[in-house]
Amino acid sequence: MMIQVREWLAQILVWMPWLRDEQGVLLGLGAVVLALLSLVAALVLRRRRTVRRRASQPAALERETEPSEPAVSPEPPAPEPKAESAPEAATVAPSEVVAPVAPVEPARPKPAQAPVEQAPEPAPAPPAPPAPTVVEVPVEQPAPRVSWLGRVRAGLSKTRAGLADGLGALFLGGKRLDDALLEELETRLLMADVGLDATRRILDGLTERLGRKEPVTPEAVMAALADDMTALLAPSAQPLDVTTATKPFVILVVGINGAGKTTTIGKLAHRFKSTGHSVMLAAGDTFRAAAVEQLQTWGARNDVPVVAQHTGADSASVIYDAVAAGQARGVDVVIADTAGRLHTQSNLMQELAKIKRVLAKLDPDAPHEVLLVVDGGTGQNALNQAQQFHQAVGVTGVAITKLDGTAKGGMLFAIAEKLGLPIRFIGIGEGIEDLQPFAAGDFVDALLGRNGSDGQD
Ligand SMILES: Nc1nc2c(ncn2[C@@H]2O[C@H](COP(=O)(O)OP(=O)(O)OP(=O)(O)O)[C@@H](O)[C@H]2O)c(=O)[nH]1
């Protein structure tokens, strides 16, 4: 160690030879002291300048210091709301579809509980969609009932268009029920095939109620018209009651070709089944080749048995077999189809009389209903048919079909006025549910477009 120190000193003396005498040493020390003093002075001056600058610019300094703080604390309040709303959503989502709304509001009240870990909770939002609208099935339920009335109204729209559209406007401005207005009304009623006699009855009733001297309002005219029309139809609105002491209740369905017999039977089967009755069908139209298949199709649609034989078989025999089978099985209602025929074909009308005779052997009261099906589009002709069929086989009820496709729906008034036969059903379409028990008030309201009867609910 000593040797090393000696070597360093020797080395220094080699680099600085002037240190070998006393004067040189003093000079060297003086230089070192001078250098140190200058260094100290420089530091003091620098310090003073710094202090002066700070004193003159405090605001700037503050601004300079601020930004450093946020960088340290990563602002916890921001994540808080998310952390809170997330758990809420998680509880709502499983039960309700409405989840998207819930998370937003509760975010405010409680602040600091949940830490940032909760943030990755976007997961609860997706579970909401799966449950969605399936629950809305029940909403469909009321719709058919409501739209059924709408369909009746819509079905009568063609007749209503000619009969009642714009009728109220004729009486605007306090007019009296004068000849011109009565004539206009008469024309409309006749065009709708209400028939001459029924039209007279309706107009007589109207003038009697309202008088011809006092001004009338459209509302009063429509109300009086509705009352008279309903009064004319009401006696014919007799619903078919299929309860009997001995089962089955037998319905013999008759009418001209293409009136809608087979279709009406299909709709009736549906209606009776849906009211809890057991039903059996008899394919008594053995004349038309496709008639048996057509009835079997309706039987399959309604899931009811159909008794049938080959084309050309004896109609009375088929219907007899069906009623016998119905008795054996305790069926509630047997509905028998028959071939279409014109009321002028007396031999075919005799066939219907034979069917009645044969059935009486099984049940003296059978058939319990001879239901005449008439095509509403045939207007006043339907009246002739009804009269002829009634004379030949004793019709006990009428079903009027295809009212949806005609402007001659007024023929019901003629049938009611002339025959006084019960009108059991009206058909307003080809669908299985497009058959409605006849109700006088509803029918008239639908015809006149009253009580919202404009085809829309
Ligand atoms: N638009 C409409 N069509 C109907 C209605 N009822 C029946 N029809 C149609 O009228 C046509 C004839 O109906 P069918 O039931 O075959 O008549 P049918 O009296 O049995 O005929 P035949 O066996 O030939 O005597 C078919 O196209 C039915 O879909 C109804 O209320 N409205």
GROMACS .gro file of C-alpha atoms in nm, residues 54-255:
model
  202
   54ARG     CA    1  -4.033   3.189  -0.837
   55ALA     CA    2  -4.136   3.497  -0.640
   56SER     CA    3  -4.233   3.684  -0.956
   57GLN     CA    4  -4.439   3.395  -1.123
   58PRO     CA    5  -4.641   3.205  -0.854
   59ALA     CA    6  -4.947   3.123  -1.073
   60ALA     CA    7  -4.735   2.978  -1.342
   61LEU     CA    8  -4.567   2.762  -1.090
   62GLU     CA    9  -4.894   2.637  -0.955
   63ARG     CA   10  -5.011   2.548  -1.299
   64GLU     CA   11  -4.693   2.365  -1.357
   65THR     CA   12  -4.738   2.155  -1.044
   66GLU     CA   13  -5.107   2.059  -1.094
   67PRO     CA   14  -5.089   1.824  -1.388
   68SER     CA   15  -4.857   1.602  -1.208
   69GLU     CA   16  -5.125   1.510  -0.946
   70PRO     CA   17  -5.394   1.346  -1.164
   71ALA     CA   18  -5.136   1.129  -1.316
   72VAL     CA   19  -5.082   0.978  -0.973
   73SER     CA   20  -5.444   0.905  -0.876
   74PRO     CA   21  -5.636   0.740  -1.166
   75GLU     CA   22  -5.965   0.911  -1.088
   76PRO     CA   23  -6.174   0.641  -0.918
   77PRO     CA   24  -6.511   0.821  -0.941
   78ALA     CA   25  -6.537   0.760  -1.312
   79PRO     CA   26  -6.554   0.380  -1.304
   80GLU     CA   27  -6.793   0.384  -1.009
   81PRO     CA   28  -7.121   0.420  -1.194
   82LYS     CA   29  -7.040   0.130  -1.420
   83ALA     CA   30  -6.941  -0.086  -1.130
   84GLU     CA   31  -7.280  -0.015  -0.969
   85SER     CA   32  -7.508  -0.053  -1.260
   86ALA     CA   33  -7.355  -0.381  -1.355
   87PRO     CA   34  -7.476  -0.582  -1.056
   88GLU     CA   35  -7.828  -0.435  -1.091
   89ALA     CA   36  -7.852  -0.550  -1.446
   90ALA     CA   37  -7.742  -0.894  -1.343
   91THR     CA   38  -8.039  -0.933  -1.109
   92VAL     CA   39  -8.301  -0.804  -1.352
   93ALA     CA   40  -8.190  -0.980  -1.660
   94PRO     CA   41  -8.296  -1.337  -1.578
   95SER     CA   42  -8.661  -1.253  -1.517
   96GLU     CA   43  -8.739  -0.959  -1.741
   97VAL     CA   44  -8.672  -0.861  -2.094
   98VAL     CA   45  -8.683  -0.497  -2.003
   99ALA     CA   46  -8.325  -0.511  -1.869
  100PRO     CA   47  -8.188  -0.237  -2.092
  101VAL     CA   48  -8.382   0.030  -1.904
  102ALA     CA   49  -8.303  -0.072  -1.548
  103PRO     CA   50  -7.929  -0.015  -1.530
  104VAL     CA   51  -7.936   0.356  -1.605
  105GLU     CA   52  -8.130   0.504  -1.312
  106PRO     CA   53  -7.995   0.333  -1.004
  107ALA     CA   54  -7.639   0.428  -1.097
  108ARG     CA   55  -7.654   0.753  -0.891
  109PRO     CA   56  -7.749   0.682  -0.532
  110LYS     CA   57  -7.470   0.467  -0.389
  111PRO     CA   58  -7.123   0.575  -0.474
  112ALA     CA   59  -6.812   0.400  -0.374
  113GLN     CA   60  -6.882   0.036  -0.300
  114ALA     CA   61  -6.786  -0.150  -0.602
  115PRO     CA   62  -6.430  -0.150  -0.719
  116VAL     CA   63  -6.315  -0.136  -1.070
  117GLU     CA   64  -6.310  -0.515  -1.107
  118GLN     CA   65  -6.686  -0.501  -1.163
  119ALA     CA   66  -6.628  -0.311  -1.480
  120PRO     CA   67  -6.598  -0.617  -1.707
  121GLU     CA   68  -6.968  -0.671  -1.642
  122PRO     CA   69  -7.095  -0.594  -1.991
  123ALA     CA   70  -7.196  -0.959  -1.986
  124PRO     CA   71  -7.534  -0.906  -1.813
  125ALA     CA   72  -7.663  -0.697  -2.099
  126PRO     CA   73  -7.664  -0.978  -2.360
  127PRO     CA   74  -7.877  -1.222  -2.151
  128ALA     CA   75  -8.172  -0.985  -2.194
  129PRO     CA   76  -8.263  -1.062  -2.558
  130PRO     CA   77  -8.327  -1.440  -2.532
  131ALA     CA   78  -8.648  -1.431  -2.326
  132PRO     CA   79  -8.820  -1.173  -2.538
  133THR     CA   80  -9.155  -1.162  -2.704
  134VAL     CA   81  -9.259  -1.525  -2.668
  135VAL     CA   82  -9.465  -1.422  -2.367
  136GLU     CA   83  -9.676  -1.214  -2.597
  137VAL     CA   84  -9.865  -1.520  -2.719
  138PRO     CA   85 -10.161  -1.441  -2.489
  139VAL     CA   86 -10.196  -1.108  -2.666
  140GLU     CA   87 -10.300  -1.308  -2.971
  141GLN     CA   88 -10.589  -1.462  -2.778
  142PRO     CA   89 -10.826  -1.167  -2.764
  143ALA     CA   90 -10.743  -1.070  -3.119
  144PRO     CA   91 -10.949  -1.341  -3.295
  145ARG     CA   92 -11.261  -1.256  -3.091
  146VAL     CA   93 -11.231  -0.888  -3.164
  147SER     CA   94 -11.145  -0.939  -3.528
  148TRP     CA   95 -11.437  -1.179  -3.567
  149LEU     CA   96 -11.683  -0.892  -3.530
  150GLY     CA   97 -11.463  -0.695  -3.763
  151ARG     CA   98 -11.484  -0.973  -4.019
  152VAL     CA   99 -11.865  -0.977  -4.000
  153ARG     CA  100 -11.866  -0.606  -4.063
  154ALA     CA  101 -11.609  -0.636  -4.335
  155GLY     CA  102 -11.804  -0.927  -4.484
  156LEU     CA  103 -12.107  -0.705  -4.522
  157SER     CA  104 -11.911  -0.415  -4.662
  158LYS     CA  105 -12.041  -0.452  -5.017
  159THR     CA  106 -12.403  -0.439  -4.910
  160ARG     CA  107 -12.328  -0.157  -4.670
  161ALA     CA  108 -12.155   0.046  -4.940
  162GLY     CA  109 -12.474   0.065  -5.147
  163LEU     CA  110 -12.716   0.090  -4.859
  164ALA     CA  111 -12.568   0.317  -4.598
  165ASP     CA  112 -12.253   0.491  -4.716
  166GLY     CA  113 -12.322   0.862  -4.728
  167LEU     CA  114 -12.676   0.813  -4.605
  168GLY     CA  115 -12.632   1.031  -4.298
  169ALA     CA  116 -12.500   1.316  -4.512
  170LEU     CA  117 -12.833   1.333  -4.698
  171PHE     CA  118 -12.998   1.457  -4.379
  172LEU     CA  119 -12.739   1.714  -4.283
  173GLY     CA  120 -12.860   2.069  -4.222
  174GLY     CA  121 -13.193   1.989  -4.054
  175LYS     CA  122 -13.388   1.852  -4.350
  176ARG     CA  123 -13.736   1.711  -4.331
  177LEU     CA  124 -13.817   1.353  -4.428
  178ASP     CA  125 -13.966   1.460  -4.763
  179ASP     CA  126 -14.052   1.259  -5.073
  180ALA     CA  127 -13.711   1.305  -5.230
  181LEU     CA  128 -13.530   1.169  -4.929
  182LEU     CA  129 -13.775   0.880  -4.888
  183GLU     CA  130 -13.727   0.795  -5.253
  184GLU     CA  131 -13.351   0.792  -5.212
  185LEU     CA  132 -13.386   0.560  -4.915
  186GLU     CA  133 -13.623   0.334  -5.106
  187THR     CA  134 -13.381   0.305  -5.396
  188ARG     CA  135 -13.097   0.209  -5.168
  189LEU     CA  136 -13.301  -0.057  -4.989
  190LEU     CA  137 -13.424  -0.209  -5.314
  191MET     CA  138 -13.074  -0.211  -5.462
  192ALA     CA  139 -12.958  -0.409  -5.159
  193ASP     CA  140 -13.231  -0.665  -5.241
  194VAL     CA  141 -13.428  -0.596  -4.929
  195GLY     CA  142 -13.740  -0.660  -5.139
  196LEU     CA  143 -14.041  -0.443  -5.206
  197ASP     CA  144 -14.255  -0.546  -4.913
  198ALA     CA  145 -13.978  -0.532  -4.655
  199THR     CA  146 -13.871  -0.192  -4.794
  200ARG     CA  147 -14.224  -0.054  -4.753
  201ARG     CA  148 -14.242  -0.180  -4.398
  202ILE     CA  149 -13.912  -0.016  -4.312
  203LEU     CA  150 -14.001   0.320  -4.466
  204ASP     CA  151 -14.347   0.323  -4.310
  205GLY     CA  152 -14.191   0.265  -3.972
  206LEU     CA  153 -13.943   0.545  -4.034
  207THR     CA  154 -14.203   0.809  -4.123
  208GLU     CA  155 -14.419   0.700  -3.836
  209ARG     CA  156 -14.134   0.748  -3.589
  210LEU     CA  157 -13.991   1.071  -3.725
  211GLY     CA  158 -14.288   1.240  -3.893
  212ARG     CA  159 -14.253   1.431  -4.217
  213LYS     CA  160 -14.290   1.788  -4.095
  214GLU     CA  161 -14.015   1.833  -3.840
  215PRO     CA  162 -13.650   1.864  -3.940
  216VAL     CA  163 -13.446   1.552  -3.861
  217THR     CA  164 -13.084   1.491  -3.782
  218PRO     CA  165 -12.876   1.222  -3.954
  219GLU     CA  166 -12.834   1.049  -3.617
  220ALA     CA  167 -13.209   1.033  -3.562
  221VAL     CA  168 -13.267   0.892  -3.909
  222MET     CA  169 -13.001   0.623  -3.870
  223ALA     CA  170 -13.130   0.527  -3.526
  224ALA     CA  171 -13.490   0.503  -3.646
  225LEU     CA  172 -13.384   0.305  -3.952
  226ALA     CA  173 -13.184   0.065  -3.738
  227ASP     CA  174 -13.477   0.014  -3.503
  228ASP     CA  175 -13.717  -0.065  -3.786
  229MET     CA  176 -13.478  -0.301  -3.960
  230THR     CA  177 -13.394  -0.482  -3.639
  231ALA     CA  178 -13.762  -0.515  -3.552
  232LEU     CA  179 -13.822  -0.679  -3.890
  233LEU     CA  180 -13.537  -0.930  -3.851
  234ALA     CA  181 -13.566  -1.003  -3.481
  235PRO     CA  182 -13.833  -1.276  -3.505
  236SER     CA  183 -13.609  -1.470  -3.744
  237ALA     CA  184 -13.302  -1.456  -3.523
  238GLN     CA  185 -13.346  -1.789  -3.349
  239PRO     CA  186 -13.023  -1.967  -3.262
  240LEU     CA  187 -13.001  -2.340  -3.321
  241ASP     CA  188 -13.010  -2.537  -2.999
  242VAL     CA  189 -12.870  -2.887  -3.050
  243THR     CA  190 -12.961  -3.031  -2.714
  244THR     CA  191 -13.215  -3.313  -2.739
  245ALA     CA  192 -13.361  -3.570  -2.508
  246THR     CA  193 -13.233  -3.853  -2.725
  247LYS     CA  194 -12.896  -3.837  -2.894
  248PRO     CA  195 -12.791  -3.757  -3.156
  249PHE     CA  196 -12.934  -3.426  -3.273
  250VAL     CA  197 -12.967  -3.480  -3.651
  251ILE     CA  198 -12.921  -3.192  -3.895
  252LEU     CA  199 -13.018  -3.256  -4.258
  253VAL     CA  200 -12.850  -2.999  -4.481
  254VAL     CA  201 -13.028  -2.917  -4.810
  255GLY     CA  202 -13.000  -2.661  -5.087
   0.00000   0.00000   0.00000
